[in-house]
Tab-separated table of C-alpha atoms in Angstrom:
chain	number	residue	atom	x	y	z
Y	1	MET	CA	0.016	0.000	0.176
Y	2	LYS	CA	2.911	2.575	0.995
Y	3	LYS	CA	4.464	1.907	-2.457
Y	4	PHE	CA	1.292	2.557	-4.188
Y	5	PHE	CA	0.572	5.794	-2.875
Y	6	ILE	CA	4.108	6.940	-3.394
Y	7	ILE	CA	3.709	6.199	-6.856
Y	8	THR	CA	0.491	8.010	-6.736
Y	9	LEU	CA	1.908	11.094	-5.077
Y	10	LEU	CA	5.030	10.932	-8.052
Y	11	LEU	CA	2.542	11.099	-10.159
Y	12	ALA	CA	0.664	13.853	-9.175
Y	13	GLY	CA	3.953	16.005	-8.804
Y	14	ALA	CA	5.180	15.059	-12.273
Y	15	SER	CA	1.632	16.409	-13.730
Y	16	SER	CA	2.416	19.545	-11.850
Y	17	ALA	CA	5.923	20.117	-13.515
Y	18	LEU	CA	4.202	18.971	-16.800
Y	19	PHE	CA	1.010	21.756	-16.541
Y	20	ALA	CA	3.990	24.537	-15.684
Y	21	GLN	CA	5.701	23.796	-18.867
Y	22	ASP	CA	4.934	25.931	-22.379
Y	23	GLU	CA	3.144	23.127	-24.463
Y	24	PRO	CA	-0.110	23.496	-26.769
Y	25	ALA	CA	-3.091	24.349	-24.564
Y	26	LYS	CA	-5.624	21.899	-26.004
Y	27	GLU	CA	-3.958	18.723	-27.380
Y	28	LYS	CA	-5.819	16.338	-29.121
Y	29	GLU	CA	-5.442	13.023	-27.081
Y	30	MET	CA	-4.979	10.056	-29.324
Y	31	LYS	CA	-2.808	6.640	-28.988
Y	32	LYS	CA	-2.083	4.567	-32.080
Y	33	GLY	CA	-0.572	0.755	-32.297
Y	34	TRP	CA	0.319	-0.941	-29.044
Y	35	SER	CA	-0.327	-0.136	-25.528
Y	36	PHE	CA	0.976	-2.127	-22.327
Y	37	GLY	CA	-0.235	-1.726	-18.511
Y	38	VAL	CA	1.487	-4.042	-16.231
Y	39	LEU	CA	1.736	-3.919	-12.620
Y	40	PRO	CA	2.790	-5.730	-9.489
Y	41	THR	CA	-0.199	-7.231	-7.499
Y	42	ALA	CA	1.485	-6.163	-4.066
Y	43	THR	CA	-2.566	-5.678	-2.487
Y	44	TYR	CA	-4.310	-6.780	0.682
Y	45	SER	CA	-7.503	-7.760	1.547
Y	46	VAL	CA	-8.989	-9.278	4.980
Y	47	ASP	CA	-10.231	-12.264	3.075
Y	48	ASN	CA	-7.075	-13.332	1.228
Y	49	GLY	CA	-3.976	-11.439	2.910
Y	50	PHE	CA	-1.182	-10.203	0.828
Y	51	GLN	CA	-1.424	-10.404	-3.198
Y	52	ALA	CA	1.900	-11.083	-4.714
Y	53	GLY	CA	1.950	-11.357	-8.656
Y	54	ALA	CA	1.458	-9.228	-11.693
Y	55	PHE	CA	-1.116	-8.335	-13.883
Y	56	GLY	CA	-1.947	-6.125	-16.847
Y	57	ASP	CA	-3.865	-5.155	-19.565
Y	58	VAL	CA	-2.591	-5.252	-23.331
Y	59	TYR	CA	-4.119	-2.725	-26.169
Y	60	TYR	CA	-3.533	-2.376	-29.567
Y	61	TYR	CA	-5.423	0.877	-31.285
Y	62	GLY	CA	-4.002	0.550	-35.111
Y	63	ASP	CA	-4.576	3.950	-36.456
Y	64	GLY	CA	-5.939	5.641	-33.745
Y	65	SER	CA	-9.084	6.022	-35.253
Y	66	THR	CA	-11.308	4.190	-32.674
Y	67	TYR	CA	-9.458	5.777	-29.737
Y	68	PRO	CA	-10.100	5.421	-26.920
Y	69	ASP	CA	-11.813	2.089	-27.620
Y	70	PRO	CA	-9.072	-0.319	-28.600
Y	71	LEU	CA	-9.105	-2.749	-32.006
Y	72	HIS	CA	-7.970	-5.595	-29.461
Y	73	LYS	CA	-7.734	-6.151	-25.438
Y	74	ILE	CA	-5.689	-8.704	-23.619
Y	75	SER	CA	-5.745	-9.072	-19.855
Y	76	TRP	CA	-3.811	-11.121	-17.866
Y	77	GLU	CA	-3.205	-12.120	-14.311
Y	78	ALA	CA	-1.015	-14.343	-12.329
Y	79	SER	CA	-0.715	-14.171	-8.246
Y	80	TYR	CA	-0.730	-15.801	-5.062
Y	81	PHE	CA	-2.468	-14.599	-1.279
Y	82	THR	CA	-0.617	-15.207	1.478
Y	83	HIS	CA	-3.733	-15.435	4.104
Y	84	SER	CA	-5.990	-18.023	1.695
Y	85	GLN	CA	-2.813	-19.387	-0.052
Y	86	ARG	CA	-4.949	-18.967	-3.095
Y	87	SER	CA	-3.528	-18.912	-6.398
Y	88	ARG	CA	-5.014	-17.907	-9.450
Y	89	PHE	CA	-4.212	-17.335	-13.500
Y	90	TYR	CA	-6.089	-15.581	-15.840
Y	91	LEU	CA	-6.218	-14.790	-19.899
Y	92	ALA	CA	-8.863	-12.907	-21.632
Y	93	TYR	CA	-9.484	-11.524	-24.876
Y	94	ASP	CA	-11.718	-8.476	-25.802
Y	95	SER	CA	-12.764	-7.315	-29.257
Y	96	LYS	CA	-15.408	-5.425	-31.367
Y	97	TYR	CA	-13.532	-5.875	-34.175
Y	98	LEU	CA	-11.950	-9.253	-34.702
Y	99	ILE	CA	-15.427	-10.278	-36.073
Y	100	PRO	CA	-17.421	-7.808	-38.376
Y	101	ASN	CA	-20.140	-6.512	-36.743
Y	102	MET	CA	-19.898	-8.836	-33.709
Y	103	ARG	CA	-18.128	-8.420	-30.312
Y	104	LEU	CA	-16.408	-11.482	-28.912
Y	105	ASN	CA	-15.436	-11.562	-25.202
Y	106	ALA	CA	-13.434	-15.028	-23.997
Y	107	SER	CA	-11.512	-15.975	-21.271
Y	108	ALA	CA	-9.938	-18.851	-19.188
Y	109	THR	CA	-9.398	-18.975	-15.211
Y	110	TYR	CA	-7.887	-21.304	-12.900
Y	111	VAL	CA	-8.411	-20.619	-9.271
Y	112	ASN	CA	-7.077	-22.797	-6.287
Y	113	ASP	CA	-8.615	-22.032	-3.287
Y	114	PRO	CA	-6.899	-24.472	-0.239
Y	115	LEU	CA	-8.306	-22.290	2.443
Y	116	TYR	CA	-11.559	-20.825	0.672
Y	117	SER	CA	-13.739	-18.936	3.232
Y	118	PHE	CA	-17.364	-20.500	3.035
Y	119	TRP	CA	-19.872	-18.102	5.446
Y	120	GLY	CA	-22.884	-20.007	4.753
Y	121	TYR	CA	-26.382	-19.330	3.108
Y	122	ASN	CA	-28.714	-16.372	2.978
Y	123	GLY	CA	-26.334	-13.435	3.944
Y	124	GLY	CA	-27.453	-11.789	7.491
Y	125	ALA	CA	-29.363	-15.096	8.458
Y	126	SER	CA	-26.144	-17.340	8.382
Y	127	LEU	CA	-24.679	-17.745	11.663
Y	128	ALA	CA	-26.578	-14.893	13.106
Y	129	GLY	CA	-26.393	-16.828	16.535
Y	130	LEU	CA	-22.421	-16.385	17.004
Y	131	PRO	CA	-20.735	-13.371	18.322
Y	132	GLN	CA	-18.870	-11.040	16.427
Y	133	PRO	CA	-16.063	-10.592	15.230
Y	134	TYR	CA	-15.831	-14.221	14.035
Y	135	ASP	CA	-11.939	-14.067	14.807
Y	136	THR	CA	-12.811	-17.558	17.396
Y	137	TYR	CA	-13.726	-19.119	14.729
Y	138	TRP	CA	-11.690	-17.963	11.449
Y	139	THR	CA	-8.217	-18.887	11.266
Y	140	ASN	CA	-7.634	-19.182	14.705
Y	141	LYS	CA	-3.874	-20.336	15.146
Y	142	THR	CA	-4.376	-20.452	19.025
Y	143	THR	CA	-6.791	-22.929	18.789
Y	144	ASN	CA	-6.429	-24.201	15.320
Y	145	ILE	CA	-9.640	-23.740	14.187
Y	146	ASN	CA	-11.073	-22.253	10.794
Y	147	TYR	CA	-14.488	-23.017	11.034
Y	148	PHE	CA	-14.948	-21.246	7.988
Y	149	GLY	CA	-12.373	-22.898	5.764
Y	150	MET	CA	-12.582	-25.675	2.592
Y	151	ASN	CA	-11.034	-26.282	-0.110
Y	152	ARG	CA	-12.052	-25.146	-3.581
Y	153	GLN	CA	-10.655	-25.650	-7.212
Y	154	MET	CA	-12.044	-24.084	-10.187
Y	155	LEU	CA	-11.531	-24.078	-14.154
Y	156	ARG	CA	-13.949	-21.609	-16.212
Y	157	ILE	CA	-13.744	-21.206	-19.895
Y	158	LEU	CA	-16.196	-18.825	-21.277
Y	159	ALA	CA	-16.818	-17.353	-24.931
Y	160	ASN	CA	-19.735	-14.765	-25.388
Y	161	VAL	CA	-20.578	-13.056	-28.675
Y	162	GLN	CA	-22.636	-9.885	-29.544
Y	163	GLY	CA	-24.328	-8.790	-32.816
Y	164	ARG	CA	-26.370	-5.855	-33.904
Y	165	ILE	CA	-29.922	-5.586	-34.180
Y	166	THR	CA	-30.261	-1.905	-34.096
Y	167	ASP	CA	-28.108	1.077	-33.267
Y	168	ASN	CA	-27.041	0.656	-29.941
Y	169	LEU	CA	-29.173	-2.629	-29.496
Y	170	ASN	CA	-27.743	-5.889	-29.839
Y	171	TRP	CA	-28.501	-9.884	-29.292
Y	172	ALA	CA	-25.946	-11.574	-26.979
Y	173	ALA	CA	-25.246	-15.206	-26.344
Y	174	GLY	CA	-22.758	-17.159	-25.093
Y	175	VAL	CA	-21.513	-20.392	-23.327
Y	176	ASN	CA	-19.499	-21.073	-19.768
Y	177	PHE	CA	-17.830	-24.011	-18.930
Y	178	TRP	CA	-17.049	-24.847	-15.332
Y	179	ASN	CA	-15.440	-27.621	-13.363
Y	180	TRP	CA	-15.309	-27.651	-9.464
Y	181	ARG	CA	-13.439	-29.488	-7.026
Y	182	LEU	CA	-14.407	-29.284	-3.460
Y	183	SER	CA	-13.214	-30.790	-0.685
Y	184	ASP	CA	-12.032	-30.242	3.370
Y	185	MET	CA	-9.167	-27.386	3.632
Y	186	LYS	CA	-5.927	-28.297	2.502
Y	187	ASP	CA	-3.728	-26.117	4.584
Y	188	ARG	CA	0.228	-26.298	4.286
Y	189	GLY	CA	0.696	-25.669	7.938
Y	190	TYR	CA	1.324	-22.719	9.750
Y	191	ASN	CA	4.119	-22.038	12.755
Y	192	VAL	CA	3.448	-21.605	16.402
Y	193	GLU	CA	5.777	-20.183	18.989
Y	194	GLY	CA	7.220	-22.838	21.337
Y	195	LYS	CA	6.088	-25.854	18.924
Y	196	ASP	CA	8.635	-27.292	17.007
Y	197	ASP	CA	6.215	-29.209	14.501
Y	198	LYS	CA	4.120	-27.280	11.673
Y	199	GLN	CA	0.421	-26.723	13.003
Y	200	PHE	CA	-2.775	-27.554	10.923
Y	201	TYR	CA	-6.372	-26.177	11.168
Y	202	ASP	CA	-8.940	-29.098	12.421
Y	203	LYS	CA	-10.880	-30.361	9.424
Y	204	GLU	CA	-13.489	-31.958	11.229
Y	205	ASN	CA	-15.155	-29.171	12.510
Y	206	THR	CA	-16.159	-26.746	9.618
Y	207	LEU	CA	-19.332	-24.985	8.477
Y	208	TYR	CA	-18.578	-27.193	5.215
Y	209	ARG	CA	-18.398	-30.425	7.456
Y	210	ASP	CA	-21.777	-29.044	9.428
Y	211	TYR	CA	-23.673	-28.483	6.470
Y	212	GLN	CA	-23.125	-31.870	5.318
Y	213	LYS	CA	-24.866	-33.022	8.534
Y	214	TYR	CA	-27.307	-30.923	8.417
Y	215	GLY	CA	-28.070	-31.909	4.861
Y	216	LEU	CA	-27.422	-28.288	3.151
Y	217	ILE	CA	-24.868	-29.774	1.213
Y	218	THR	CA	-25.633	-32.736	-0.480
Y	219	ASP	CA	-23.786	-35.951	-1.218
Y	220	ALA	CA	-23.876	-35.386	-5.060
Y	221	GLU	CA	-22.196	-31.834	-4.957
Y	222	LYS	CA	-19.843	-31.759	-2.001
Y	223	ASP	CA	-17.128	-33.038	-3.920
Y	224	GLY	CA	-17.576	-30.411	-6.781
Y	225	GLY	CA	-19.090	-30.725	-10.136
Y	226	THR	CA	-19.280	-29.757	-13.561
Y	227	ALA	CA	-21.447	-26.863	-15.449
Y	228	LEU	CA	-22.088	-25.843	-18.972
Y	229	GLU	CA	-23.953	-22.726	-18.656
Y	230	ILE	CA	-25.683	-21.158	-21.801
Y	231	ASN	CA	-26.789	-17.634	-21.760
Y	232	ALA	CA	-28.810	-15.247	-24.337
Y	233	GLY	CA	-30.375	-11.906	-24.362
Y	234	VAL	CA	-30.103	-8.275	-25.361
Y	235	VAL	CA	-28.020	-5.710	-24.683
Y	236	TYR	CA	-28.474	-1.815	-25.033
Y	237	ASP	CA	-25.467	0.263	-24.949
Y	238	THR	CA	-24.980	3.867	-25.858
Y	239	ARG	CA	-21.758	4.715	-23.654
Y	240	ASP	CA	-19.369	7.012	-24.857
Y	241	ILE	CA	-16.179	5.254	-23.657
Y	242	GLU	CA	-16.159	1.763	-22.439
Y	243	ALA	CA	-13.787	1.465	-19.416
Y	244	ALA	CA	-15.099	4.837	-17.534
Y	245	PRO	CA	-18.031	6.437	-19.662
Y	246	ASN	CA	-18.892	9.961	-19.463
Y	247	ARG	CA	-22.482	9.602	-20.377
Y	248	GLY	CA	-24.812	6.971	-22.100
Y	249	ILE	CA	-27.126	3.601	-20.794
Y	250	TRP	CA	-25.674	0.490	-20.369
Y	251	ALA	CA	-28.590	-2.214	-19.988
Y	252	GLU	CA	-28.687	-6.080	-20.235
Y	253	ALA	CA	-31.541	-8.631	-19.749
Y	254	TYR	CA	-30.790	-12.391	-20.140
Y	255	LEU	CA	-31.682	-16.079	-19.080
Y	256	ASN	CA	-28.632	-18.220	-18.084
Y	257	GLY	CA	-29.240	-21.823	-17.554
Y	258	ASN	CA	-26.862	-24.860	-16.847
Y	259	VAL	CA	-27.579	-27.643	-19.315
Y	260	ILE	CA	-25.510	-30.727	-17.967
Y	261	GLY	CA	-25.477	-31.823	-14.309
Y	262	GLN	CA	-27.954	-30.274	-11.982
Y	263	ARG	CA	-29.668	-28.161	-13.984
Y	264	TYR	CA	-31.403	-24.750	-13.200
Y	265	LEU	CA	-32.156	-21.757	-15.109
Y	266	LYS	CA	-31.317	-17.884	-14.129
Y	267	ALA	CA	-33.193	-14.662	-14.944
Y	268	CYS	CA	-30.571	-11.550	-14.832
Y	269	MET	CA	-31.273	-7.499	-15.732
Y	270	TYR	CA	-28.672	-4.939	-15.385
Y	271	PHE	CA	-29.315	-1.062	-15.764
Y	272	ARG	CA	-26.361	1.240	-15.766
Y	273	HIS	CA	-26.633	4.868	-16.298
Y	274	TYR	CA	-23.962	7.331	-16.567
Y	275	ILE	CA	-24.857	10.975	-16.214
Y	276	ASP	CA	-22.268	14.006	-16.860
Y	277	ILE	CA	-22.627	16.741	-14.715
Y	278	PRO	CA	-22.288	19.910	-16.510
Y	279	ILE	CA	-19.373	21.394	-13.723
Y	280	HIS	CA	-16.647	22.351	-16.137
Y	281	ILE	CA	-13.804	21.554	-14.402
Y	282	PRO	CA	-10.189	21.465	-16.111
Y	283	ALA	CA	-9.509	17.671	-15.425
Y	284	GLY	CA	-13.088	16.838	-16.608
Y	285	ASP	CA	-16.848	17.020	-16.049
Y	286	PRO	CA	-17.831	15.033	-13.085
Y	287	VAL	CA	-20.458	11.921	-13.576
Y	288	PHE	CA	-22.802	10.534	-11.563
Y	289	ALA	CA	-22.923	6.538	-11.990
Y	290	TYR	CA	-25.466	4.094	-10.814
Y	291	ARG	CA	-26.488	0.601	-11.145
Y	292	LEU	CA	-29.722	-1.276	-10.737
Y	293	ALA	CA	-29.169	-4.997	-10.857
Y	294	TRP	CA	-31.279	-8.050	-10.173
Y	295	GLN	CA	-30.830	-11.982	-10.850
Y	296	GLN	CA	-33.014	-14.711	-9.788
Y	297	THR	CA	-32.895	-18.543	-10.287
Y	298	ILE	CA	-36.521	-19.020	-12.050
Y	299	ALA	CA	-36.430	-23.068	-12.772
Y	300	GLY	CA	-34.253	-25.495	-10.700
Y	301	GLU	CA	-31.873	-25.234	-7.978
Y	302	THR	CA	-28.401	-24.390	-8.144
Y	303	PRO	CA	-25.370	-26.328	-6.503
Y	304	ILE	CA	-23.593	-25.132	-4.074
Y	305	TYR	CA	-20.700	-24.761	-6.171
Y	306	MET	CA	-22.460	-22.513	-8.242
Y	307	ILE	CA	-24.374	-20.632	-6.114
Y	308	GLN	CA	-21.749	-17.870	-5.780
Y	309	ASN	CA	-21.642	-16.897	-9.357
Y	310	ASN	CA	-22.442	-13.957	-10.612
Y	311	PRO	CA	-23.534	-14.383	-14.641
Y	312	LEU	CA	-22.151	-11.541	-16.784
Y	313	LEU	CA	-21.981	-11.314	-20.918
Y	314	VAL	CA	-18.959	-9.312	-20.633
Y	315	GLN	CA	-16.464	-9.861	-18.214
Y	316	ARG	CA	-14.830	-6.718	-16.704
Y	317	ASN	CA	-13.102	-8.663	-14.139
Y	318	MET	CA	-11.499	-11.712	-13.734
Y	319	ILE	CA	-13.637	-13.242	-10.841
Y	320	SER	CA	-17.591	-12.453	-11.473
Y	321	GLU	CA	-18.738	-13.917	-7.895
Y	322	GLY	CA	-20.677	-12.576	-5.194
Y	323	PHE	CA	-22.410	-11.121	-3.483
Y	324	GLY	CA	-20.039	-9.178	-1.441
Y	325	SER	CA	-16.211	-7.495	-1.840
Y	326	SER	CA	-15.898	-5.893	-5.057
Y	327	ASN	CA	-18.151	-6.896	-7.378
Y	328	THR	CA	-21.247	-6.027	-6.124
Y	329	ILE	CA	-21.886	-4.928	-2.388
Y	330	ARG	CA	-18.353	-3.514	-1.528
Y	331	GLY	CA	-17.801	-3.317	2.397
Y	332	LEU	CA	-18.855	-6.925	2.971
Y	333	ARG	CA	-16.453	-10.199	3.302
Y	334	GLU	CA	-15.991	-12.152	-0.297
Y	335	ASN	CA	-18.991	-14.119	-1.048
Y	336	ARG	CA	-20.691	-13.528	2.144
Y	337	ILE	CA	-24.197	-13.402	0.604
Y	338	LEU	CA	-25.371	-16.786	-1.152
Y	339	ALA	CA	-28.797	-17.068	-2.026
Y	340	GLU	CA	-30.880	-17.862	-5.686
Y	341	GLY	CA	-32.086	-14.282	-5.886
Y	342	PHE	CA	-30.654	-10.716	-5.184
Y	343	ALA	CA	-31.464	-6.943	-6.274
Y	344	TRP	CA	-28.918	-4.641	-5.569
Y	345	VAL	CA	-28.040	-0.922	-6.209
Y	346	ASN	CA	-24.504	0.873	-6.647
Y	347	THR	CA	-24.571	4.616	-7.028
Y	348	GLU	CA	-21.180	6.771	-7.058
Y	349	LEU	CA	-19.770	10.245	-8.177
Y	350	ARG	CA	-16.753	9.984	-10.180
Y	351	VAL	CA	-14.861	13.306	-10.016
Y	352	LYS	CA	-11.459	13.601	-12.154
Y	353	LEU	CA	-9.017	15.454	-9.789
Y	354	VAL	CA	-6.222	16.013	-12.468
Y	355	ASN	CA	-4.906	14.796	-15.887
Y	356	PHE	CA	-1.523	14.823	-17.535
Y	357	LYS	CA	0.894	13.300	-19.867
Y	358	LEU	CA	3.684	11.471	-19.011
Y	359	PHE	CA	6.080	9.057	-20.751
Y	360	ASN	CA	3.970	9.582	-24.078
Y	361	GLN	CA	0.851	8.170	-22.178
Y	362	TYR	CA	-2.241	10.143	-21.021
Y	363	PHE	CA	-3.074	9.888	-17.378
Y	364	TYR	CA	-5.906	10.999	-14.820
Y	365	ILE	CA	-6.750	10.751	-11.113
Y	366	ALA	CA	-10.501	10.499	-9.939
Y	367	LEU	CA	-11.903	10.259	-6.714
Y	368	ASN	CA	-15.158	8.252	-6.098
Y	369	PRO	CA	-17.646	8.351	-3.212
Y	370	PHE	CA	-20.104	5.779	-3.368
Y	371	PHE	CA	-23.489	3.919	-1.738
Y	372	ASP	CA	-24.160	0.341	-2.508
Y	373	ALA	CA	-27.168	-1.615	-1.307
Y	374	GLY	CA	-29.064	-4.758	-1.750
Y	375	VAL	CA	-31.570	-7.088	-0.656
Y	376	ILE	CA	-32.497	-11.098	-1.005
Y	377	THR	CA	-35.307	-11.603	-3.389
Y	378	LYS	CA	-35.443	-15.354	-3.144
Y	379	PRO	CA	-33.462	-17.494	-0.269
Y	380	TYR	CA	-31.273	-20.739	-0.809
Y	381	ARG	CA	-32.500	-23.695	0.227
Y	382	ALA	CA	-35.242	-22.286	3.133
Y	383	ALA	CA	-37.016	-26.181	2.791
Y	384	ALA	CA	-33.510	-27.647	3.729
Y	385	PHE	CA	-33.287	-25.434	6.960
Y	386	GLU	CA	-36.682	-26.336	7.777
Y	387	LYS	CA	-35.968	-30.022	7.811
Y	388	ALA	CA	-32.583	-29.781	9.509
Y	389	LYS	CA	-34.515	-28.950	12.384
Y	390	SER	CA	-36.003	-32.105	13.238
Y	391	LEU	CA	-32.594	-33.955	12.801
Y	392	THR	CA	-31.290	-35.607	15.740
Y	393	PHE	CA	-27.366	-36.743	16.077
Y	394	THR	CA	-25.130	-39.003	17.893
Y	395	ASP	CA	-22.112	-37.781	19.806
Y	396	GLU	CA	-20.235	-39.346	17.239
Y	397	ASN	CA	-21.533	-37.315	14.363
Y	398	LYS	CA	-23.185	-33.868	16.435
Y	399	PRO	CA	-22.362	-31.009	14.349
Y	400	PHE	CA	-19.694	-28.525	15.676
Y	401	MET	CA	-22.377	-25.637	15.717
Y	402	SER	CA	-25.990	-26.085	16.554
Y	403	LEU	CA	-28.610	-24.629	13.937
Y	404	ASN	CA	-29.674	-21.743	15.851
Y	405	GLU	CA	-26.348	-20.698	16.130
Y	406	LEU	CA	-25.813	-20.844	12.323
Y	407	TYR	CA	-28.808	-19.550	10.950
Y	408	ASP	CA	-31.831	-17.303	11.705
Y	409	PRO	CA	-34.559	-17.330	9.113
Y	410	SER	CA	-36.272	-13.945	10.314
Y	411	LYS	CA	-32.794	-11.876	8.806
Y	412	VAL	CA	-32.769	-13.412	5.251
Y	413	GLY	CA	-35.045	-10.005	3.920
Y	414	ASP	CA	-32.766	-7.785	5.827
Y	415	PHE	CA	-32.027	-4.885	4.036
Y	416	VAL	CA	-27.831	-4.400	3.693
Y	417	TYR	CA	-26.014	-1.590	3.089
Y	418	SER	CA	-22.527	0.086	2.700
Y	419	ALA	CA	-20.664	3.352	2.032
Y	420	GLY	CA	-17.103	4.471	1.327
Y	421	ALA	CA	-14.947	6.178	-1.251
Y	422	GLY	CA	-12.091	5.116	-3.886
Y	423	LEU	CA	-9.201	6.333	-5.893
Y	424	LYS	CA	-8.536	5.844	-9.480
Y	425	ILE	CA	-5.214	6.081	-11.784
Y	426	ALA	CA	-6.219	5.594	-15.226
Y	427	MET	CA	-3.965	5.364	-18.467
Y	428	ASN	CA	-5.110	6.017	-22.064
Y	429	GLN	CA	-8.683	6.077	-20.059
Y	430	ASN	CA	-8.635	2.075	-20.451
Y	431	PHE	CA	-6.198	1.008	-17.972
Y	432	ILE	CA	-7.617	2.025	-14.482
Y	433	VAL	CA	-6.090	0.793	-11.115
Y	434	SER	CA	-8.896	1.198	-8.423
Y	435	VAL	CA	-8.213	1.856	-4.833
Y	436	GLU	CA	-11.317	1.128	-2.382
Y	437	LEU	CA	-12.417	1.823	1.072
Y	438	ALA	CA	-16.073	0.753	2.361
Y	439	LYS	CA	-17.765	0.250	5.405
Y	440	CYS	CA	-20.998	-2.033	5.999
Y	441	PHE	CA	-23.580	-0.954	8.042
Y	442	TYR	CA	-25.828	-3.679	8.466
Y	443	LYS	CA	-24.100	-5.053	11.331
Y	444	PRO	CA	-24.727	-8.745	10.922
Y	445	LEU	CA	-22.417	-8.506	7.742
Y	446	ASP	CA	-19.976	-5.685	9.106
Y	447	ALA	CA	-16.117	-6.623	8.117
Y	448	GLY	CA	-14.798	-3.643	9.858
Y	449	LEU	CA	-13.233	-1.347	7.118
Y	450	TRP	CA	-13.027	-2.918	3.688
Y	451	LEU	CA	-10.233	-2.388	1.489
Y	452	GLY	CA	-10.061	-3.402	-2.172
Y	453	ILE	CA	-7.271	-3.000	-4.681
Y	454	GLY	CA	-7.449	-3.748	-8.278
Y	455	ILE	CA	-8.495	-2.889	-12.231
Y	456	ASN	CA	-11.336	-1.028	-13.266
Y	457	TYR	CA	-14.392	0.766	-11.918
Y	458	GLN	CA	-17.010	-1.611	-10.562
Y	459	PHE	CA	-19.407	-1.120	-13.394
């Protein structure tokens, strides 16, 4: 973090020096050919710890006639997280010009999560009987308890295309292949002062194991599975710039269904609006942006390994999971709300503080205060929780936590909300580094001061 803010200050200082020089007042911003953005992933989050690795984008603008939209964009990442021991690898391609009159978006992602944090179903209803904070049960090296830990491996390969119907209105379709492997934690052990041997977390006493005992995770899905999702719908897009619009609407409505294994069908709707505020400041007009979103299973039931998925026609980030963390409701722990239906709203004010040219690249620095809120519209496996109330256990197979500690159905429909602010550094209006701080004001899901560092605006 210190390095990041030092770089920010240096860039700001360089901009002041550049503005002081005698240069043409209004140089037309244009990029041609190739542009590369590479950064170390030296970040931190409460969920996963410090991140080491690198990520970046490669842009090709050709003769510059499409700038700031590139002809071709390639994104990639390779990184490792110290706390969760997560490793992830990502490669993506996006272009509106490879196939005439069509947009192609394709990617391959692999994530290995030996200490993945599983928080249960239905947001605030889950763990409602446990005292907060959850430090007594989450990666507690004194008691060797990581109650929320499990192992998860994910391979995803996707390809989505869009074609023109009329001006600004496109049809869209895609296919997403998923393979999941689930099991007990696979931590590499840790050192404890005063003990010679490595210590390991207790794999017997976890929420993942307790949910199996209560029948909330079935035998058919406890080890993972495979899904082949097909999606189809329409996209309405009048944005002036894709990466950080100044004005326009971006709306999607589509169906997303799995055609193999445990089948289900989801309806998804997103409406994003970008409003230029005519306060003419040198760096650019402020923009008020908001997103209204809803997704819900309308047929079948989603298996546990797919319930966290947030289906998108065009991937802006490497992982489209939620709800919580950087993709939906900022200020919550990662994937804290798992439900069959969820509606949410994001609002933020985007204010460019300064813009400048450095090393033949165009930069700007922006601030974005925001407010997020959401509510569950369809709970996950409510009938299974009712059935679990009548179960009895022997001492040998008794769950670590009682059902009253794990679940309070009265909190399923609670309103969740958070607020915060972010800082953005953009290069050539496309490569955007983001730092955001947020606080959740709904007590059962409060994760303290939440920090998110990544790329792009959230929407």
